[in-house]
PDB file of C-alpha atoms in Angstrom:
ATOM      1  CA  MET A  47       0.124   0.141   0.075  1.00 84.00           C
ATOM      2  CA  LYS A  48       1.153   3.644  -0.767  1.00 94.00           C
ATOM      3  CA  ARG A  49       1.218   6.531   1.760  1.00 96.00           C
ATOM      4  CA  LEU A  50       1.645  10.001   0.867  1.00 97.00           C
ATOM      5  CA  HIS A  51       4.320  12.129   1.407  1.00 97.00           C
ATOM      6  CA  ILE A  52       4.720  15.599   2.233  1.00 97.00           C
ATOM      7  CA  HIS A  53       8.247  17.666   3.260  1.00 96.00           C
ATOM      8  CA  LEU A  54       7.860  20.866   4.443  1.00 97.00           C
ATOM      9  CA  ALA A  55      11.102  23.458   5.173  1.00 96.00           C
ATOM     10  CA  VAL A  56      10.555  25.080   8.614  1.00 97.00           C
ATOM     11  CA  ASP A  57      12.508  27.740  10.123  1.00 96.00           C
ATOM     12  CA  ASP A  58      11.707  26.682  13.563  1.00 97.00           C
ATOM     13  CA  LEU A  59      12.009  23.004  14.382  1.00 97.00           C
ATOM     14  CA  ALA A  60      10.410  22.953  17.978  1.00 97.00           C
ATOM     15  CA  LYS A  61       7.633  25.350  17.314  1.00 98.00           C
ATOM     16  CA  ASN A  62       6.598  22.916  14.283  1.00 98.00           C
ATOM     17  CA  ILE A  63       7.108  19.925  16.456  1.00 98.00           C
ATOM     18  CA  ASP A  64       4.422  21.142  19.105  1.00 98.00           C
ATOM     19  CA  PHE A  65       2.278  22.106  16.415  1.00 98.00           C
ATOM     20  CA  TYR A  66       2.162  18.930  14.331  1.00 98.00           C
ATOM     21  CA  SER A  67       2.464  16.359  17.091  1.00 98.00           C
ATOM     22  CA  ALA A  68      -1.364  18.384  18.556  1.00 97.00           C
ATOM     23  CA  LEU A  69      -2.303  18.309  15.200  1.00 97.00           C
ATOM     24  CA  PHE A  70      -1.503  14.336  14.329  1.00 97.00           C
ATOM     25  CA  GLN A  71      -1.854  13.600  18.452  1.00 97.00           C
ATOM     26  CA  CYS A  72       1.092  11.474  18.211  1.00 97.00           C
ATOM     27  CA  GLU A  73       4.668  12.394  18.690  1.00 98.00           C
ATOM     28  CA  PRO A  74       7.356  11.761  15.850  1.00 98.00           C
ATOM     29  CA  THR A  75       8.097   8.441  14.605  1.00 97.00           C
ATOM     30  CA  VAL A  76      11.775  10.156  13.569  1.00 96.00           C
ATOM     31  CA  HIS A  77      13.138  13.118  15.777  1.00 97.00           C
ATOM     32  CA  GLU A  78      16.525  14.232  14.476  1.00 94.00           C
ATOM     33  CA  ALA A  79      17.942  17.598  15.288  1.00 94.00           C
ATOM     34  CA  ASP A  80      17.333  19.020  11.969  1.00 94.00           C
ATOM     35  CA  TYR A  81      14.924  16.584  10.658  1.00 95.00           C
ATOM     36  CA  VAL A  82      11.350  15.218  12.153  1.00 97.00           C
ATOM     37  CA  LYS A  83       9.031  12.759  10.777  1.00 97.00           C
ATOM     38  CA  TRP A  84       5.382  11.183  11.644  1.00 98.00           C
ATOM     39  CA  LEU A  85       4.444   7.871   9.734  1.00 97.00           C
ATOM     40  CA  LEU A  86       0.708   7.976  10.149  1.00 97.00           C
ATOM     41  CA  ASP A  87      -1.631   5.694   9.433  1.00 96.00           C
ATOM     42  CA  ASP A  88      -4.936   7.818   9.653  1.00 94.00           C
ATOM     43  CA  PRO A  89      -4.622   9.482   7.096  1.00 94.00           C
ATOM     44  CA  ARG A  90      -1.921   7.131   5.627  1.00 96.00           C
ATOM     45  CA  VAL A  91       0.801   9.832   5.271  1.00 97.00           C
ATOM     46  CA  ASN A  92       4.614  10.533   5.878  1.00 97.00           C
ATOM     47  CA  PHE A  93       4.998  13.930   6.921  1.00 98.00           C
ATOM     48  CA  ALA A  94       8.350  15.383   7.196  1.00 97.00           C
ATOM     49  CA  ILE A  95      10.090  18.570   8.081  1.00 97.00           C
ATOM     50  CA  SER A  96      13.172  19.981   8.335  1.00 95.00           C
ATOM     51  CA  ASN A  97      15.175  23.109   9.274  1.00 94.00           C
ATOM     52  CA  ARG A  98      18.389  22.949   7.076  1.00 88.00           C
ATOM     53  CA  GLY A  99      18.548  26.753   5.967  1.00 84.00           C
ATOM     54  CA  ARG A 100      15.870  26.051   3.037  1.00 86.00           C
ATOM     55  CA  GLN A 101      13.232  28.520   2.159  1.00 92.00           C
ATOM     56  CA  PRO A 102      10.182  27.694   4.763  1.00 96.00           C
ATOM     57  CA  GLY A 103       7.207  26.000   2.986  1.00 96.00           C
ATOM     58  CA  LEU A 104       6.663  23.261   0.768  1.00 95.00           C
ATOM     59  CA  ASP A 105       9.504  21.320  -0.296  1.00 91.00           C
ATOM     60  CA  HIS A 106       8.706  18.483  -2.416  1.00 92.00           C
ATOM     61  CA  LEU A 107       5.672  15.679  -2.282  1.00 95.00           C
ATOM     62  CA  GLY A 108       6.088  12.118  -2.841  1.00 95.00           C
ATOM     63  CA  ILE A 109       4.577   9.080  -2.904  1.00 95.00           C
ATOM     64  CA  GLN A 110       6.038   6.348  -0.652  1.00 95.00           C
ATOM     65  CA  VAL A 111       6.255   2.566  -1.542  1.00 96.00           C
ATOM     66  CA  GLU A 112       6.732  -0.786   0.419  1.00 95.00           C
ATOM     67  CA  SER A 113       8.623  -2.616  -2.353  1.00 96.00           C
ATOM     68  CA  GLY A 114      10.615  -2.207  -5.366  1.00 95.00           C
ATOM     69  CA  GLU A 115       8.575  -3.806  -7.524  1.00 96.00           C
ATOM     70  CA  GLU A 116       5.675  -0.719  -6.394  1.00 96.00           C
ATOM     71  CA  LEU A 117       8.335   1.466  -6.846  1.00 96.00           C
ATOM     72  CA  GLU A 118       9.152   0.179 -10.583  1.00 95.00           C
ATOM     73  CA  ALA A 119       5.337   0.368 -11.285  1.00 96.00           C
ATOM     74  CA  VAL A 120       5.044   4.007 -10.326  1.00 95.00           C
ATOM     75  CA  GLU A 121       8.480   4.874 -12.663  1.00 95.00           C
ATOM     76  CA  GLN A 122       6.675   2.772 -15.832  1.00 95.00           C
ATOM     77  CA  ASN A 123       3.641   4.918 -15.531  1.00 93.00           C
ATOM     78  CA  LEU A 124       5.795   8.141 -15.187  1.00 93.00           C
ATOM     79  CA  ALA A 125       7.074   6.867 -18.089  1.00 92.00           C
ATOM     80  CA  ALA A 126       4.336   5.640 -20.327  1.00 93.00           C
ATOM     81  CA  ALA A 127       2.673   8.924 -19.692  1.00 92.00           C
ATOM     82  CA  GLU A 128       6.008  10.597 -21.161  1.00 89.00           C
ATOM     83  CA  LEU A 129       6.735  12.919 -17.901  1.00 90.00           C
ATOM     84  CA  PRO A 130      10.146  13.480 -17.101  1.00 89.00           C
ATOM     85  CA  VAL A 131      11.858  11.229 -14.995  1.00 91.00           C
ATOM     86  CA  ALA A 132      15.148  10.961 -12.927  1.00 91.00           C
ATOM     87  CA  GLU A 133      16.239   7.963 -11.110  1.00 91.00           C
ATOM     88  CA  GLN A 134      17.834   8.137  -7.815  1.00 90.00           C
ATOM     89  CA  LYS A 135      19.534   4.909  -6.618  1.00 91.00           C
ATOM     90  CA  GLN A 136      20.521   4.139  -2.922  1.00 87.00           C
ATOM     91  CA  ALA A 137      20.122   8.119  -2.329  1.00 85.00           C
ATOM     92  CA  ASN A 138      21.014   9.269   0.909  1.00 82.00           C
ATOM     93  CA  CYS A 139      18.305  11.874   2.457  1.00 81.00           C
ATOM     94  CA  CYS A 140      16.570  12.257   5.584  1.00 81.00           C
ATOM     95  CA  TYR A 141      18.003   9.995   7.434  1.00 81.00           C
ATOM     96  CA  ALA A 142      17.371   7.100   5.602  1.00 83.00           C
ATOM     97  CA  GLN A 143      18.731   4.841   2.135  1.00 87.00           C
ATOM     98  CA  SER A 144      15.982   4.949  -0.753  1.00 91.00           C
ATOM     99  CA  ASP A 145      15.579   4.126  -4.289  1.00 94.00           C
ATOM    100  CA  LYS A 146      13.726   7.177  -6.039  1.00 93.00           C
ATOM    101  CA  TYR A 147      12.097   8.467  -9.220  1.00 93.00           C
ATOM    102  CA  TRP A 148      11.657  12.175  -9.259  1.00 92.00           C
ATOM    103  CA  THR A 149       9.448  14.150 -11.695  1.00 92.00           C
ATOM    104  CA  VAL A 150       8.139  17.627 -11.515  1.00 91.00           C
ATOM    105  CA  ASP A 151       4.533  18.557 -12.133  1.00 90.00           C
ATOM    106  CA  PRO A 152       3.047  21.446 -14.203  1.00 89.00           C
ATOM    107  CA  GLN A 153       3.471  23.765 -11.306  1.00 90.00           C
ATOM    108  CA  GLY A 154       7.244  23.033 -10.427  1.00 89.00           C
ATOM    109  CA  ILE A 155       6.700  20.693  -7.505  1.00 91.00           C
ATOM    110  CA  ALA A 156       8.965  18.451  -7.302  1.00 90.00           C
ATOM    111  CA  TRP A 157       7.550  14.770  -6.746  1.00 93.00           C
ATOM    112  CA  GLU A 158       9.231  11.801  -5.751  1.00 93.00           C
ATOM    113  CA  ALA A 159       8.286   7.989  -5.454  1.00 94.00           C
ATOM    114  CA  PHE A 160      10.692   6.071  -2.986  1.00 93.00           C
ATOM    115  CA  HIS A 161      11.273   2.603  -1.558  1.00 94.00           C
ATOM    116  CA  SER A 162      13.566   3.166   1.982  1.00 89.00           C
ATOM    117  CA  LEU A 163      16.181   0.679   1.945  1.00 88.00           C
ATOM    118  CA  GLN A 164      17.371   1.001   5.738  1.00 83.00           C
ATOM    119  CA  THR A 165      17.857   3.739   7.936  1.00 83.00           C
ATOM    120  CA  ILE A 166      21.046   5.863   8.066  1.00 80.00           C
ATOM    121  CA  PRO A 167      22.792   7.505  11.254  1.00 79.00           C
ATOM    122  CA  LEU A 168      22.986  11.052   9.121  1.00 77.00           C
ATOM    123  CA  PHE A 169      20.577  13.333   7.105  1.00 78.00           C
ATOM    124  CA  GLY A 170      22.698  12.243   4.325  1.00 73.00           C
ATOM    125  CA  ASP A 171      24.523  13.799   1.523  1.00 68.00           C
ATOM    126  CA  ASP A 172      23.313  17.284   1.694  1.00 44.00           C
ATOM    127  CA  GLN A 173      24.173  18.121  -1.644  1.00 41.00           C
ATOM    128  CA  VAL A 174      22.494  20.724  -2.894  1.00 34.00           C
ATOM    129  CA  LEU A 175      20.741  19.201  -5.925  1.00 40.00           C
ATOM    130  CA  GLN A 176      18.296  20.739  -8.043  1.00 50.00           C
ATOM    131  CA  LEU A 177      15.026  19.538 -10.177  1.00 49.00           C
ATOM    132  CA  GLU A 178      14.195  22.701 -11.955  1.00 50.00           C
ATOM    133  CA  PRO A 179      12.580  24.791 -11.515  1.00 41.00           C
ATOM    134  CA  SER A 180      12.983  24.274  -7.603  1.00 34.00           C
ATOM    135  CA  SER A 181      15.613  23.374  -5.595  1.00 40.00           C
ATOM    136  CA  SER A 182      15.171  20.935  -2.374  1.00 44.00           C
ATOM    137  CA  CYS A 183      16.978  18.981   0.027  1.00 50.00           C
ATOM    138  CA  CYS A 184      16.701  15.632  -1.990  1.00 51.00           C
ATOM    139  CA  LYS A 185      16.110  16.311  -5.421  1.00 47.00           C
ATOM    140  CA  PRO A 186      18.484  14.860  -8.305  1.00 48.00           C
ATOM    141  CA  PRO A 187      20.516  17.559 -10.514  1.00 45.00           C
ATOM    142  CA  ALA A 188      18.401  18.648 -14.017  1.00 45.00           C
ATOM    143  CA  ALA A 189      21.167  17.072 -15.839  1.00 42.00           C
ATOM    144  CA  ASP A 190      19.968  13.600 -14.518  1.00 43.00           C
ATOM    145  CA  ARG A 191      16.445  14.218 -15.554  1.00 37.00           C
ATOM    146  CA  ALA A 192      14.928  12.689 -18.950  1.00 41.00           C
ATOM    147  CA  GLU A 193      13.620  15.142 -21.263  1.00 37.00           C
TER     148      GLU A 193
END
């Protein structure tokens, strides 16, 4: 089963942890100094916030899948629709290693489809990767996108 992913950049992690913990009526699943995540079952959402110097607001959206097969099916659907797709295998981001496919919607909002492989003890490579027209913490470089 798939899970919607929402990642927001925030300017005050503590205030946002208090707000979203009250909103979701639960404590975060992952809590690091610069990144916090709630894995909710109702609604089925992977909601993450980070404070890593980005402009506050929507960072990116995504679809988390539970298997490599589900991830490949999402990529095939994107390719069949002739959407730009960038592959990112074993990406280290957000305290997890994941296989990912990125695309961008008509508004310029980045979407990732990903399958998390394992947790890692650091945020990740923290490279400023960009998928035009906006930048985000985890997006692949524009040169890697299929046109």
